[in-house]
Amino acid sequence: MKELVFATNNQHKTQEVRNLLMNEYSVLNLNDIGCDTDIPETGDTFAENATLKSRYVADHYQMDCFADDSGLEIEALNQEPGIFSARYSGIKDDRANLNLVLQKMEGQSNRKARFRTVISLIRNGEVFLFEGIINGTIRTSPSGEKGFGYDPVFEPAGYNITFAEMSMEQKNQISHRALAMNKLITFLKEQP
Ligand code: ITT
């Protein structure tokens, strides 16, 4: 099977993407290729940060590679946490970040939010970008044990359960990352 490097340290993301690509590619993450660098994400946008990660691997390992940068954008908080989603509370701790979101949203009637992913693919030195968005709302308290990050407080539009109450297969049918990944897969299939 063809191999593809996914420049991430996040095991949950790796699992989701392996599940999506299981019939087409064997997915290697940073750990699998022996890269233990915490690649700096110093950009101002998802696209810049995703490309910093994919470019790092392409430059240091001479391999085609893709990376995603994703996060939660909440309308009432001026699209925060956005690119700061992984460390919104100051530390990389899912519970602390989620609690800060709930605290900032206390008493707020506009609960609209969206998850957004931008994937950056480096192929033969060239960058290609793919975006996925899912709209929804922020619950007033967490619900569900599955998934990761802000999943327990995000209810996708058209559902009455949170991402954390869905199986990975169900989340993978509708999530921001799955939408962006499907665009990437379509692109890869069209390539010679
Ligand atoms: P890598 O950079 O190593 O890929 P990361 O966890 O730092 O892993 P990001 O920089 O893309 O990933 O940060 C995204 C953060 O946004 C992540 O830590 C979660 O808090 C949140 N997030 C992204 N996708 C999510 C999802 O599907 N469900 C819940 N939270 C998500």
mmCIF file of C-alpha atoms and ligand atoms in Angstrom:
data_model
loop_
_atom_site.group_PDB
_atom_site.id
_atom_site.type_symbol
_atom_site.label_atom_id
_atom_site.label_comp_id
_atom_site.label_asym_id
_atom_site.label_seq_id
_atom_site.Cartn_x
_atom_site.Cartn_y
_atom_site.Cartn_z
ATOM 1 C CA MET A 1 0.000 0.000 0.000
ATOM 2 C CA LYS A 2 1.160 3.549 -0.719
ATOM 3 C CA GLU A 3 2.534 5.498 2.253
ATOM 4 C CA LEU A 4 1.666 9.071 3.171
ATOM 5 C CA VAL A 5 3.122 11.123 6.020
ATOM 6 C CA PHE A 6 0.703 13.064 8.228
ATOM 7 C CA ALA A 7 2.727 15.682 10.156
ATOM 8 C CA THR A 8 0.986 15.453 13.506
ATOM 9 C CA ASN A 9 1.731 14.432 17.083
ATOM 10 C CA ASN A 10 -1.962 14.145 17.881
ATOM 11 C CA GLN A 11 -2.933 10.462 18.227
ATOM 12 C CA HIS A 12 -6.679 11.198 17.927
ATOM 13 C CA LYS A 13 -6.186 13.022 14.621
ATOM 14 C CA THR A 14 -3.957 10.178 13.395
ATOM 15 C CA GLN A 15 -6.658 7.615 14.223
ATOM 16 C CA GLU A 16 -9.384 9.643 12.501
ATOM 17 C CA VAL A 17 -7.301 10.053 9.355
ATOM 18 C CA ARG A 18 -6.154 6.381 9.318
ATOM 19 C CA ASN A 19 -9.817 5.422 9.505
ATOM 20 C CA LEU A 20 -10.643 7.709 6.556
ATOM 21 C CA LEU A 21 -7.749 6.522 4.376
ATOM 22 C CA MET A 22 -7.649 2.877 5.371
ATOM 23 C CA ASN A 23 -8.395 1.483 1.924
ATOM 24 C CA GLU A 24 -5.990 3.723 0.032
ATOM 25 C CA TYR A 25 -2.935 4.681 2.091
ATOM 26 C CA SER A 26 -0.890 3.596 5.037
ATOM 27 C CA VAL A 27 -0.599 6.769 7.155
ATOM 28 C CA LEU A 28 2.647 7.489 9.028
ATOM 29 C CA ASN A 29 2.682 10.228 11.678
ATOM 30 C CA LEU A 30 5.657 12.172 13.110
ATOM 31 C CA ASN A 31 6.320 9.481 15.689
ATOM 32 C CA ASP A 32 6.425 6.791 12.983
ATOM 33 C CA ILE A 33 9.089 8.659 10.973
ATOM 34 C CA GLY A 34 11.166 9.347 14.120
ATOM 35 C CA CYS A 35 10.481 13.090 14.261
ATOM 36 C CA ASP A 36 10.091 14.302 17.857
ATOM 37 C CA THR A 37 10.342 18.036 17.092
ATOM 38 C CA ASP A 38 7.497 20.219 18.327
ATOM 39 C CA ILE A 39 7.248 22.096 15.015
ATOM 40 C CA PRO A 40 6.638 25.808 15.762
ATOM 41 C CA GLU A 41 3.197 27.024 14.685
ATOM 42 C CA THR A 42 3.923 30.736 14.498
ATOM 43 C CA GLY A 43 1.597 31.676 11.633
ATOM 44 C CA ASP A 44 -1.483 33.912 11.837
ATOM 45 C CA THR A 45 -3.810 31.566 9.961
ATOM 46 C CA PHE A 46 -4.685 27.866 9.825
ATOM 47 C CA ALA A 47 -3.202 27.699 6.306
ATOM 48 C CA GLU A 48 0.135 29.190 7.406
ATOM 49 C CA ASN A 49 0.432 26.881 10.409
ATOM 50 C CA ALA A 50 -0.509 23.768 8.439
ATOM 51 C CA THR A 51 2.103 24.693 5.822
ATOM 52 C CA LEU A 52 4.799 25.282 8.478
ATOM 53 C CA LYS A 53 4.233 21.675 9.596
ATOM 54 C CA SER A 54 4.081 20.074 6.121
ATOM 55 C CA ARG A 55 7.062 22.136 4.903
ATOM 56 C CA TYR A 56 9.154 21.100 7.917
ATOM 57 C CA VAL A 57 8.754 17.417 7.102
ATOM 58 C CA ALA A 58 9.238 17.884 3.362
ATOM 59 C CA ASP A 59 12.467 19.839 4.010
ATOM 60 C CA HIS A 60 13.924 17.611 6.737
ATOM 61 C CA TYR A 61 12.819 14.172 5.545
ATOM 62 C CA GLN A 62 12.529 14.633 1.766
ATOM 63 C CA MET A 63 9.057 13.063 1.819
ATOM 64 C CA ASP A 64 5.731 14.215 0.434
ATOM 65 C CA CYS A 65 3.576 15.033 3.401
ATOM 66 C CA PHE A 66 0.401 16.720 4.591
ATOM 67 C CA ALA A 67 -0.494 18.480 7.822
ATOM 68 C CA ASP A 68 -3.654 19.999 9.156
ATOM 69 C CA ASP A 69 -4.249 22.945 11.406
ATOM 70 C CA SER A 70 -7.674 23.077 12.889
ATOM 71 C CA GLY A 71 -9.650 24.741 15.593
ATOM 72 C CA LEU A 72 -12.912 25.983 16.961
ATOM 73 C CA GLU A 73 -14.249 29.406 15.933
ATOM 74 C CA ILE A 74 -16.976 30.881 18.152
ATOM 75 C CA GLU A 75 -18.954 33.796 16.734
ATOM 76 C CA ALA A 76 -19.634 35.551 20.057
ATOM 77 C CA LEU A 77 -15.918 35.374 20.950
ATOM 78 C CA ASN A 78 -14.717 37.027 17.717
ATOM 79 C CA GLN A 79 -13.841 33.600 16.260
ATOM 80 C CA GLU A 80 -11.722 32.591 19.266
ATOM 81 C CA PRO A 81 -10.114 30.219 20.181
ATOM 82 C CA GLY A 82 -9.288 29.838 16.428
ATOM 83 C CA ILE A 83 -5.589 29.254 15.805
ATOM 84 C CA PHE A 84 -5.073 29.231 19.594
ATOM 85 C CA SER A 85 -7.396 26.237 20.096
ATOM 86 C CA ALA A 86 -4.690 23.810 21.256
ATOM 87 C CA ARG A 87 -3.453 26.147 24.045
ATOM 88 C CA TYR A 88 -6.369 28.519 24.682
ATOM 89 C CA SER A 89 -6.002 28.336 28.483
ATOM 90 C CA GLY A 90 -2.231 28.776 28.255
ATOM 91 C CA ILE A 91 -1.503 25.057 28.382
ATOM 92 C CA LYS A 92 -2.071 22.115 26.056
ATOM 93 C CA ASP A 93 -4.843 20.585 28.159
ATOM 94 C CA ASP A 94 -8.174 19.712 26.550
ATOM 95 C CA ARG A 95 -10.198 20.027 29.799
ATOM 96 C CA ALA A 96 -8.688 23.385 30.779
ATOM 97 C CA ASN A 97 -9.282 24.771 27.278
ATOM 98 C CA LEU A 98 -12.859 23.518 27.171
ATOM 99 C CA ASN A 99 -13.598 24.940 30.628
ATOM 100 C CA LEU A 100 -12.296 28.358 29.560
ATOM 101 C CA VAL A 101 -14.635 28.305 26.556
ATOM 102 C CA LEU A 102 -17.606 27.418 28.797
ATOM 103 C CA GLN A 103 -16.657 30.185 31.228
ATOM 104 C CA LYS A 104 -16.367 32.822 28.470
ATOM 105 C CA MET A 105 -19.698 31.676 27.009
ATOM 106 C CA GLU A 106 -21.588 31.951 30.319
ATOM 107 C CA GLY A 107 -24.792 33.937 29.835
ATOM 108 C CA GLN A 108 -24.139 34.277 26.092
ATOM 109 C CA SER A 109 -27.238 33.709 23.950
ATOM 110 C CA ASN A 110 -25.414 33.521 20.589
ATOM 111 C CA ARG A 111 -23.977 29.976 20.769
ATOM 112 C CA LYS A 112 -23.008 29.705 17.053
ATOM 113 C CA ALA A 113 -19.629 28.108 16.345
ATOM 114 C CA ARG A 114 -17.787 26.167 13.710
ATOM 115 C CA PHE A 115 -14.860 23.790 13.483
ATOM 116 C CA ARG A 116 -12.468 24.543 10.668
ATOM 117 C CA THR A 117 -9.571 22.534 9.215
ATOM 118 C CA VAL A 118 -7.052 23.538 6.617
ATOM 119 C CA ILE A 119 -4.865 20.776 5.201
ATOM 120 C CA SER A 120 -1.574 21.646 3.545
ATOM 121 C CA LEU A 121 -0.150 19.040 1.191
ATOM 122 C CA ILE A 122 3.394 19.279 -0.120
ATOM 123 C CA ARG A 123 3.786 17.266 -3.279
ATOM 124 C CA ASN A 124 7.029 17.459 -5.271
ATOM 125 C CA GLY A 125 7.793 20.705 -3.436
ATOM 126 C CA GLU A 126 4.475 22.360 -4.322
ATOM 127 C CA VAL A 127 1.836 23.388 -1.718
ATOM 128 C CA PHE A 128 -1.872 22.517 -2.103
ATOM 129 C CA LEU A 129 -4.539 23.629 0.417
ATOM 130 C CA PHE A 130 -7.876 21.966 1.284
ATOM 131 C CA GLU A 131 -10.490 23.359 3.701
ATOM 132 C CA GLY A 132 -13.311 21.775 5.676
ATOM 133 C CA ILE A 133 -15.930 23.519 7.856
ATOM 134 C CA ILE A 134 -18.742 22.242 10.051
ATOM 135 C CA ASN A 135 -21.238 24.601 11.679
ATOM 136 C CA GLY A 136 -22.845 24.013 15.033
ATOM 137 C CA THR A 137 -23.426 25.388 18.524
ATOM 138 C CA ILE A 138 -21.667 25.424 21.889
ATOM 139 C CA ARG A 139 -23.468 23.568 24.675
ATOM 140 C CA THR A 140 -23.675 25.056 28.164
ATOM 141 C CA SER A 141 -22.079 21.925 29.691
ATOM 142 C CA PRO A 142 -19.966 19.041 28.380
ATOM 143 C CA SER A 143 -21.521 15.780 27.259
ATOM 144 C CA GLY A 144 -19.917 12.549 25.974
ATOM 145 C CA GLU A 145 -16.593 10.783 26.437
ATOM 146 C CA LYS A 146 -15.416 10.092 22.888
ATOM 147 C CA GLY A 147 -13.255 12.196 20.583
ATOM 148 C CA PHE A 148 -10.933 14.892 21.944
ATOM 149 C CA GLY A 149 -10.469 18.630 22.393
ATOM 150 C CA TYR A 150 -13.724 20.594 22.329
ATOM 151 C CA ASP A 151 -15.832 17.642 21.132
ATOM 152 C CA PRO A 152 -17.880 17.404 24.392
ATOM 153 C CA VAL A 153 -19.255 20.957 23.981
ATOM 154 C CA PHE A 154 -19.773 21.050 20.196
ATOM 155 C CA GLU A 155 -23.169 20.078 18.799
ATOM 156 C CA PRO A 156 -23.088 19.915 14.990
ATOM 157 C CA ALA A 157 -26.033 21.589 13.210
ATOM 158 C CA GLY A 158 -28.850 19.134 12.532
ATOM 159 C CA TYR A 159 -27.936 16.797 15.426
ATOM 160 C CA ASN A 160 -28.946 16.777 19.063
ATOM 161 C CA ILE A 161 -25.791 15.101 20.317
ATOM 162 C CA THR A 162 -22.226 16.391 20.662
ATOM 163 C CA PHE A 163 -19.201 15.191 18.678
ATOM 164 C CA ALA A 164 -18.085 13.411 21.870
ATOM 165 C CA GLU A 165 -21.298 11.359 21.874
ATOM 166 C CA MET A 166 -20.703 10.147 18.296
ATOM 167 C CA SER A 167 -18.676 7.110 17.243
ATOM 168 C CA MET A 168 -15.538 7.933 15.293
ATOM 169 C CA GLU A 169 -17.254 6.575 12.167
ATOM 170 C CA GLN A 170 -20.205 8.952 12.640
ATOM 171 C CA LYS A 171 -17.973 11.971 13.344
ATOM 172 C CA ASN A 172 -15.874 11.031 10.311
ATOM 173 C CA GLN A 173 -18.904 11.294 8.050
ATOM 174 C CA ILE A 174 -19.477 14.966 8.809
ATOM 175 C CA SER A 175 -16.463 16.543 10.533
ATOM 176 C CA HIS A 176 -14.371 19.496 9.350
ATOM 177 C CA ARG A 177 -11.309 17.219 9.115
ATOM 178 C CA ALA A 178 -13.214 14.582 7.113
ATOM 179 C CA LEU A 179 -14.496 17.231 4.664
ATOM 180 C CA ALA A 180 -10.979 18.575 4.099
ATOM 181 C CA MET A 181 -9.568 15.024 3.908
ATOM 182 C CA ASN A 182 -12.123 14.042 1.269
ATOM 183 C CA LYS A 183 -10.983 16.972 -0.869
ATOM 184 C CA LEU A 184 -7.377 15.814 -0.389
ATOM 185 C CA ILE A 185 -8.288 12.215 -1.312
ATOM 186 C CA THR A 186 -10.119 13.342 -4.459
ATOM 187 C CA PHE A 187 -7.074 15.425 -5.414
ATOM 188 C CA LEU A 188 -4.659 12.521 -4.834
ATOM 189 C CA LYS A 189 -6.814 10.168 -6.908
ATOM 190 C CA GLU A 190 -6.733 12.594 -9.840
ATOM 191 C CA GLN A 191 -2.922 12.707 -9.799
ATOM 192 C CA PRO A 192 -0.946 10.421 -12.132
HETATM 193 P P1 ITT B 1 -0.667 18.724 15.751
HETATM 194 O O1 ITT B 1 -0.324 20.188 15.630
HETATM 195 O O2 ITT B 1 0.491 17.882 16.194
HETATM 196 O O3 ITT B 1 -1.343 18.171 14.530
HETATM 197 P P2 ITT B 1 -2.553 19.654 17.741
HETATM 198 O O4 ITT B 1 -3.431 18.966 18.744
HETATM 199 O O5 ITT B 1 -1.609 20.707 18.253
HETATM 200 O O6 ITT B 1 -1.773 18.531 16.920
HETATM 201 P P3 ITT B 1 -3.754 21.727 16.122
HETATM 202 O O7 ITT B 1 -2.560 22.581 16.195
HETATM 203 O O8 ITT B 1 -4.432 21.555 14.800
HETATM 204 O O9 ITT B 1 -3.479 20.225 16.633
HETATM 205 O O10 ITT B 1 -4.760 22.261 17.218
HETATM 206 C C1 ITT B 1 -6.035 21.957 17.105
HETATM 207 C C2 ITT B 1 -6.724 22.031 18.435
HETATM 208 O O11 ITT B 1 -8.083 22.363 18.099
HETATM 209 C C3 ITT B 1 -6.753 20.672 19.112
HETATM 210 O O12 ITT B 1 -5.755 20.507 20.073
HETATM 211 C C4 ITT B 1 -8.151 20.673 19.718
HETATM 212 O O13 ITT B 1 -8.158 21.347 20.954
HETATM 213 C C5 ITT B 1 -8.974 21.492 18.723
HETATM 214 N N1 ITT B 1 -9.562 20.585 17.713
HETATM 215 C C6 ITT B 1 -9.178 20.395 16.409
HETATM 216 N N2 ITT B 1 -9.928 19.476 15.804
HETATM 217 C C7 ITT B 1 -10.816 19.052 16.724
HETATM 218 C C8 ITT B 1 -11.832 18.084 16.726
HETATM 219 O O14 ITT B 1 -12.087 17.319 15.669
HETATM 220 N N3 ITT B 1 -12.536 17.920 17.842
HETATM 221 C C9 ITT B 1 -12.285 18.648 18.938
HETATM 222 N N4 ITT B 1 -11.318 19.565 19.039
HETATM 223 C C10 ITT B 1 -10.585 19.767 17.942
#
